[in-house]
Short mmCIF file of C-alpha atoms in Angstrom, two decimals:
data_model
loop_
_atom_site.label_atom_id
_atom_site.label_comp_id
_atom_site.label_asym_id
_atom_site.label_seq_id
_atom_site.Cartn_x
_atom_site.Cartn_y
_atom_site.Cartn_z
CA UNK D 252 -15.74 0.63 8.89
CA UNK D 253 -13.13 2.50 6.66
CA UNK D 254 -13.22 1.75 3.14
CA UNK D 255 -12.51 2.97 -0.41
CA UNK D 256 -14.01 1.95 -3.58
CA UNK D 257 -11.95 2.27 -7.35
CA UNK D 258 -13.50 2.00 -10.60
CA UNK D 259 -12.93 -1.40 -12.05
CA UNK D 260 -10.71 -1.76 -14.85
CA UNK D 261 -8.84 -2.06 -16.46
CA UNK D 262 -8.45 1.09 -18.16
CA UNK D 263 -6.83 1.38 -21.74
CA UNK D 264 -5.79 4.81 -23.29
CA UNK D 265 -4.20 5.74 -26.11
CA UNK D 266 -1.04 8.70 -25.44
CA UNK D 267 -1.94 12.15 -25.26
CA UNK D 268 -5.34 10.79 -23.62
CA UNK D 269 -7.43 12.18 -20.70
CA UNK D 270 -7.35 9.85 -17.89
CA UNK D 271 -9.76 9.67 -15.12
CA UNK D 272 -9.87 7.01 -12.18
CA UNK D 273 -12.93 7.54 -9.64
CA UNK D 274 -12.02 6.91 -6.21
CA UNK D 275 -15.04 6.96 -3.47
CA UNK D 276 -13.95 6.28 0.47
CA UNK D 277 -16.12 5.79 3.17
CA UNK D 278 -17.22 9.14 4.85
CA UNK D 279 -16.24 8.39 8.31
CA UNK D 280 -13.97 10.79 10.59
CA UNK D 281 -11.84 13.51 8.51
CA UNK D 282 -9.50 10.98 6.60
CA UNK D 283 -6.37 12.13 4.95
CA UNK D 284 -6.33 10.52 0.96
CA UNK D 285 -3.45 9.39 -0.76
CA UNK D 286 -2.76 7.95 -5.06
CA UNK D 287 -0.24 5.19 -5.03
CA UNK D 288 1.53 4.08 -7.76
CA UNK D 289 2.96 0.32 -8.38
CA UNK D 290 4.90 -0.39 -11.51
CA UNK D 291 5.62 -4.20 -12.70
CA UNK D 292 6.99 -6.23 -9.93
CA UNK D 293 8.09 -3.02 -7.86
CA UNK D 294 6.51 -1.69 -4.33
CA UNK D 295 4.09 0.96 -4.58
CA UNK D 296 5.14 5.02 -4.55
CA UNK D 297 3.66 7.80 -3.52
CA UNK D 298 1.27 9.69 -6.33
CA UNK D 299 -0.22 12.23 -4.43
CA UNK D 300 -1.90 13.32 -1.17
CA UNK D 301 -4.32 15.81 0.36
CA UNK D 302 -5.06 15.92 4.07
CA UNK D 303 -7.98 18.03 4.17
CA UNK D 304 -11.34 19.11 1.69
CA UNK D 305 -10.64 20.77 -0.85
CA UNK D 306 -7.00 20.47 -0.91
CA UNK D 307 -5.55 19.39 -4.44
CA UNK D 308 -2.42 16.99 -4.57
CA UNK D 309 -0.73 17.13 -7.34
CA UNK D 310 2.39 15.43 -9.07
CA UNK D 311 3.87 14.69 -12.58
CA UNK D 312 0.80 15.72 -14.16
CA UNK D 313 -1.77 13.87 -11.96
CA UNK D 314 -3.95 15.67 -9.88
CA UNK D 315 -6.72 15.08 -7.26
CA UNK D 316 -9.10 16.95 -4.88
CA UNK D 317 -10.13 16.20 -1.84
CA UNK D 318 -14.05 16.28 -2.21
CA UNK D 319 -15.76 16.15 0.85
CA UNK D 320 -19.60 16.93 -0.54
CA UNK D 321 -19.20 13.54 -3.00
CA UNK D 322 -16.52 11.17 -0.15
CA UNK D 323 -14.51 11.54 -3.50
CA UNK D 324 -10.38 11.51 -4.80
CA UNK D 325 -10.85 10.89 -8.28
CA UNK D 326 -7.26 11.27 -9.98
CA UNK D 327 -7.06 12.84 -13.50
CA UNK D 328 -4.22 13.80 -15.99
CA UNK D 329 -4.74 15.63 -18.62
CA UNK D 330 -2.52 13.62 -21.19
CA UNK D 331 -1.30 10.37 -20.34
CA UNK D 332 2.32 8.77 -21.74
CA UNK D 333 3.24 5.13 -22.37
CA UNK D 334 5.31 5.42 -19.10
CA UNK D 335 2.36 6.48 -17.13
CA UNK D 336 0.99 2.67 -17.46
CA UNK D 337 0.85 1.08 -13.98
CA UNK D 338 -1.58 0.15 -11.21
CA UNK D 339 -3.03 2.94 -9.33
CA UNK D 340 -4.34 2.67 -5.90
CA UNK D 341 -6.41 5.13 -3.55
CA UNK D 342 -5.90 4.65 0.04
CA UNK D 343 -7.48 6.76 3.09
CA UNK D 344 -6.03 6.80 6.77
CA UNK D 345 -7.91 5.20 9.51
CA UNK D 346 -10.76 6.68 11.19
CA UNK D 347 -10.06 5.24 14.36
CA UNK D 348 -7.11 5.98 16.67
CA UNK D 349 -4.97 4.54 19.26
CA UNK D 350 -3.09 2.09 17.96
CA UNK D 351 -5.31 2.09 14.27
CA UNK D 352 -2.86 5.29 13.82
CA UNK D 353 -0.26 5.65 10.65
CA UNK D 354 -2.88 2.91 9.31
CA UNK D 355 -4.15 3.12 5.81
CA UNK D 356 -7.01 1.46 3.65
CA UNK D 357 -6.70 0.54 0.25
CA UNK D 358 -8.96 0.49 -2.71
CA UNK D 359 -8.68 -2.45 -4.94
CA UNK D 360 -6.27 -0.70 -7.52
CA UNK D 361 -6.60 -0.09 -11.28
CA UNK D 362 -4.58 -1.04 -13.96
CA UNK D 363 -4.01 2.09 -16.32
CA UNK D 364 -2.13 0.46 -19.78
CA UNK D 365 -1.19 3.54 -21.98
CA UNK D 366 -0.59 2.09 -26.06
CA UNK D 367 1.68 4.54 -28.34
CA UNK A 204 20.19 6.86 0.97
CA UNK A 205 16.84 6.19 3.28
CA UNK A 206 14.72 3.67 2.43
CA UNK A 207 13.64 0.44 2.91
CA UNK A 208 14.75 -3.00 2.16
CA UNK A 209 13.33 -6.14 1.77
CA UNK A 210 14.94 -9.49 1.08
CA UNK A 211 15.14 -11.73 -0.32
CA UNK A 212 13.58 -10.50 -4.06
CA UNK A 213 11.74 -13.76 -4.97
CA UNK A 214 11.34 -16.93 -2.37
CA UNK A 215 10.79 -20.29 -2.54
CA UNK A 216 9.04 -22.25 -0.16
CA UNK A 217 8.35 -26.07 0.03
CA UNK A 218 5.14 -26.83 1.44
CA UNK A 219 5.02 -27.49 5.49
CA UNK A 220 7.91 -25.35 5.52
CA UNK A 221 8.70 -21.94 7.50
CA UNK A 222 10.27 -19.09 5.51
CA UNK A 223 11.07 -15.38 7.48
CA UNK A 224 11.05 -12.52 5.11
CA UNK A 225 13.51 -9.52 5.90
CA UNK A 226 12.17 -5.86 6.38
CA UNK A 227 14.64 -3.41 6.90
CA UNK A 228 13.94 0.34 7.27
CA UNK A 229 16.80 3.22 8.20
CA UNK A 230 14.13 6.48 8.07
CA UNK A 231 13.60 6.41 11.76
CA UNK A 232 10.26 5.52 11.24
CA UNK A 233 8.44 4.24 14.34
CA UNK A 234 5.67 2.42 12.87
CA UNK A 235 6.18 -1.06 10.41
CA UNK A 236 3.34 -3.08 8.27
CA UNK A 237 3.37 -5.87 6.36
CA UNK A 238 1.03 -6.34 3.36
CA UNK A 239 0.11 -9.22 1.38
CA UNK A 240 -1.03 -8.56 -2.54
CA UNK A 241 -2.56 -11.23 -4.68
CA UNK A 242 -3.32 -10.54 -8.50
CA UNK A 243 -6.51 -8.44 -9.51
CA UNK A 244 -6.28 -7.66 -5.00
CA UNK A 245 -5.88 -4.38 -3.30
CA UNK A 246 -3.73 -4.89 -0.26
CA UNK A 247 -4.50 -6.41 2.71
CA UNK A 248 -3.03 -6.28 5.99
CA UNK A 249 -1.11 -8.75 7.81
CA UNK A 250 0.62 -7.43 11.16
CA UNK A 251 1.50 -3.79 12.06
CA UNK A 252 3.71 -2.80 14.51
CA UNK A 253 4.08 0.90 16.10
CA UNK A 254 6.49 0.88 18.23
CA UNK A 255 9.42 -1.96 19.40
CA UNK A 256 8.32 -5.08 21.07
CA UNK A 257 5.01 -4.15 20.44
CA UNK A 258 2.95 -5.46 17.36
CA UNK A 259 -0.88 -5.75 15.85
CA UNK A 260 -2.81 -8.15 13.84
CA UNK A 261 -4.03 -6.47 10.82
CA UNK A 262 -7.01 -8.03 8.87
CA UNK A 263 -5.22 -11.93 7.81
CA UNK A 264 -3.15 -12.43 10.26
CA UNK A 265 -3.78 -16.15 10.87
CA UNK A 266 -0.79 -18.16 9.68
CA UNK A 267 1.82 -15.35 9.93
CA UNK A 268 3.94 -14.38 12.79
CA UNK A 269 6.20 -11.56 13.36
CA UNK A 270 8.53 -9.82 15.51
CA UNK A 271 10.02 -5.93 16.82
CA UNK A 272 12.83 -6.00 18.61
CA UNK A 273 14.58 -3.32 16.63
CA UNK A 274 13.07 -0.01 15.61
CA UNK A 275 14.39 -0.94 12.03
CA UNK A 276 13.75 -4.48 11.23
CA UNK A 277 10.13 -6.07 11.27
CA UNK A 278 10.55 -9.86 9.80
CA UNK A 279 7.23 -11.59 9.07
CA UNK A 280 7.36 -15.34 9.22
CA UNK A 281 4.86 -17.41 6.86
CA UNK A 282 4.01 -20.43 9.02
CA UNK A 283 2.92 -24.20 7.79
CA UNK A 284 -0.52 -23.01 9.24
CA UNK A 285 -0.67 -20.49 6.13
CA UNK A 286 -2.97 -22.40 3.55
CA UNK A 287 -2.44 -20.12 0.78
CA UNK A 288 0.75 -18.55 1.09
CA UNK A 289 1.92 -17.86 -2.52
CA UNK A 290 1.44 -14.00 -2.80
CA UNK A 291 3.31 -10.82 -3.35
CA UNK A 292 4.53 -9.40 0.17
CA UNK A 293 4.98 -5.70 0.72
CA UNK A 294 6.71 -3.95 3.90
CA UNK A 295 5.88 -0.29 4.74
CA UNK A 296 6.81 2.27 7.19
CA UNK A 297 5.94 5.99 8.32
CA UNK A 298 5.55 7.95 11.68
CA UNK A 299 2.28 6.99 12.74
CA UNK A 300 1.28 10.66 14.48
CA UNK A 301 -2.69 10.36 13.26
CA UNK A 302 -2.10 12.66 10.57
CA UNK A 303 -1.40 12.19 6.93
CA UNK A 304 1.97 10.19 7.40
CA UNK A 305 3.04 8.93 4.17
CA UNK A 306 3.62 5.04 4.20
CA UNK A 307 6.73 4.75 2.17
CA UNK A 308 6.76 1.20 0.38
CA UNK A 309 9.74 -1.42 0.17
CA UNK A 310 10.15 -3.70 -3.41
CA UNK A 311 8.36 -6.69 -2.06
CA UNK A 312 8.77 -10.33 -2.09
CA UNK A 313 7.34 -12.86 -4.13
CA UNK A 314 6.66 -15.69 -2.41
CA UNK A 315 5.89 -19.04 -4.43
CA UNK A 316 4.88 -22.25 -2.65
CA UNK A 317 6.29 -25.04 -4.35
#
C-alpha cells in the first residue's frame, strides 16, 4: 500500500543553518507530494507541493523536488530561523481511486527545533 | 474569511461517556476527514466523507462514529467503545478530484479522558 517514510528526529539546528529532512514514499501510481507544517498546539498548514517529477515546490525559503528516480521529497532550506521550529510532515495522495480520492498519507513527522 | 472550524479547543471527557466534536468548513469543499494525532505519531485516519450522507472508515475507525448531512459540518463522535481516546483530533477538507487537492487543516481538539 501507500506509504511515506521521514527521517527520525528530532532535528536541532542552530540559525542561519542548512536544514535537510529526507522524505521517501512508496513508488506506487503517480502520487502528488505535499510538506506540512504544524506549529505548537495548532492544525497543520500547507509547506509546499509538487504534483508531478521533477516539479519543485517552493515556499518561505523551503524547497522540494519531486524525485521520481529515488521515490524522494526531501525538503531543504538554506538557512533556517528560530521561527522556522515546528513539526514537519510529508504526505503523498492515494494511489487508489474511487472513493480513496482527495485522500492523503502521512509520514510520521519531524520535529525541526531552531536555537538562536 | 474561508476556513475551517473546529470546536470546542480542548475537551473533557469522563470515562464511559460520549463527547461529539464540531467540524465546520465554509470553502465549498466536498470532501471532510477526521484525523487523530498522538505524540511522537504521524496522523492517522479515522472517517472520511466525500460527499453528503455518504461517509468512509479510514484506518481506526472502531470506536468513532460520524455523520454528513450538511456539505459543511462533519461531527465525529468518540464512543464508550473507544479504549484510548485521549488524543489530539484534526478535521480537514479539500475537493477530492484525484489530483493534488490541498487538504486544508482546522486547529484541532484536544481531547483528555478524565
Amino acid at each position: 500500500g501507500d506509504s511515506v517514510t521521514q527521517m527520525e528526529g528530532p532535528v536541532t539546528l542552530s540559525e542561519e543553518a542548512f536544514l535537510t529532512i529526507n522524505c521517501t514514499y512508496t513508488a506506487t501510481g503517480y502520487p502528488s507530494l505535499f510538506w506540512y507544517v504544524q506549529y505548537p498546539g495548532e492544525g497543520l498548514q500547507l509547506l509546499l507541493k509538487a504534483t508531478k517529477a521533477d516539479d519543485k515546490g517552493s515556499n518561505k525559503g523551503f524547497e522540494a523536488t519531486y524525485r521520481k528516480e529515488t521515490t524522494s521529497f526531501h525538503l531543504e532550506k538554506g538557512s533556517v530561523q528560530v521561527s522556522d521550529s515546528a513539526v514537519y510532515f510529508c504526505a503523498r495522495t492515494s494511489n487508489a481511486g474511487g472513493t480513496s480520492y482527495g485522500k492523503l498519507t502521512f509520514g510520521q513527522g519531524t520535529i525541526l527545533t531552531v536555537h538562536p | 474569511d474561508g476556513g475551517i472550524t473546529q470546536s470546542p479547543k480542548y475537551l473533557f471527557r469522563k470515562e464511559g461517556q460520549n463527547v461529539t466534536l464540531s467540524c465546520e468548513q465554509n470553502l465549498n469543499h466536498d470532501a471532510m476527514y477526521w484525523y487523530r494525532q498522538d505524540p511522537g505519531q504521524g496522523l492517522r485516519l479515522i472517517y472520511y466523507s466525500q460527499i453528503v450522507n455518504d461517509f468512509q472508515k479510514g484506518d481506526i475507525a472502531e470506536g468513532y462514529s460520524v455523520s454528513r448531512e450538511k456539505k459543511e459540518s462533519f461531527p465525529l463522535t468518540v464512543t464508550s467503545a473507544q479504549k484510548n481516546p485521549t488524543a489530539f483530533y484534526l478535521c480537514a477538507s479539500n475537493f477530492p478530484n484525484g489530483g493534488a487537492d490541498t487538504q486544508y487543516f482546522g486547529p484541532g481538539t484536544r481531547l483528555t479522558v478524565l
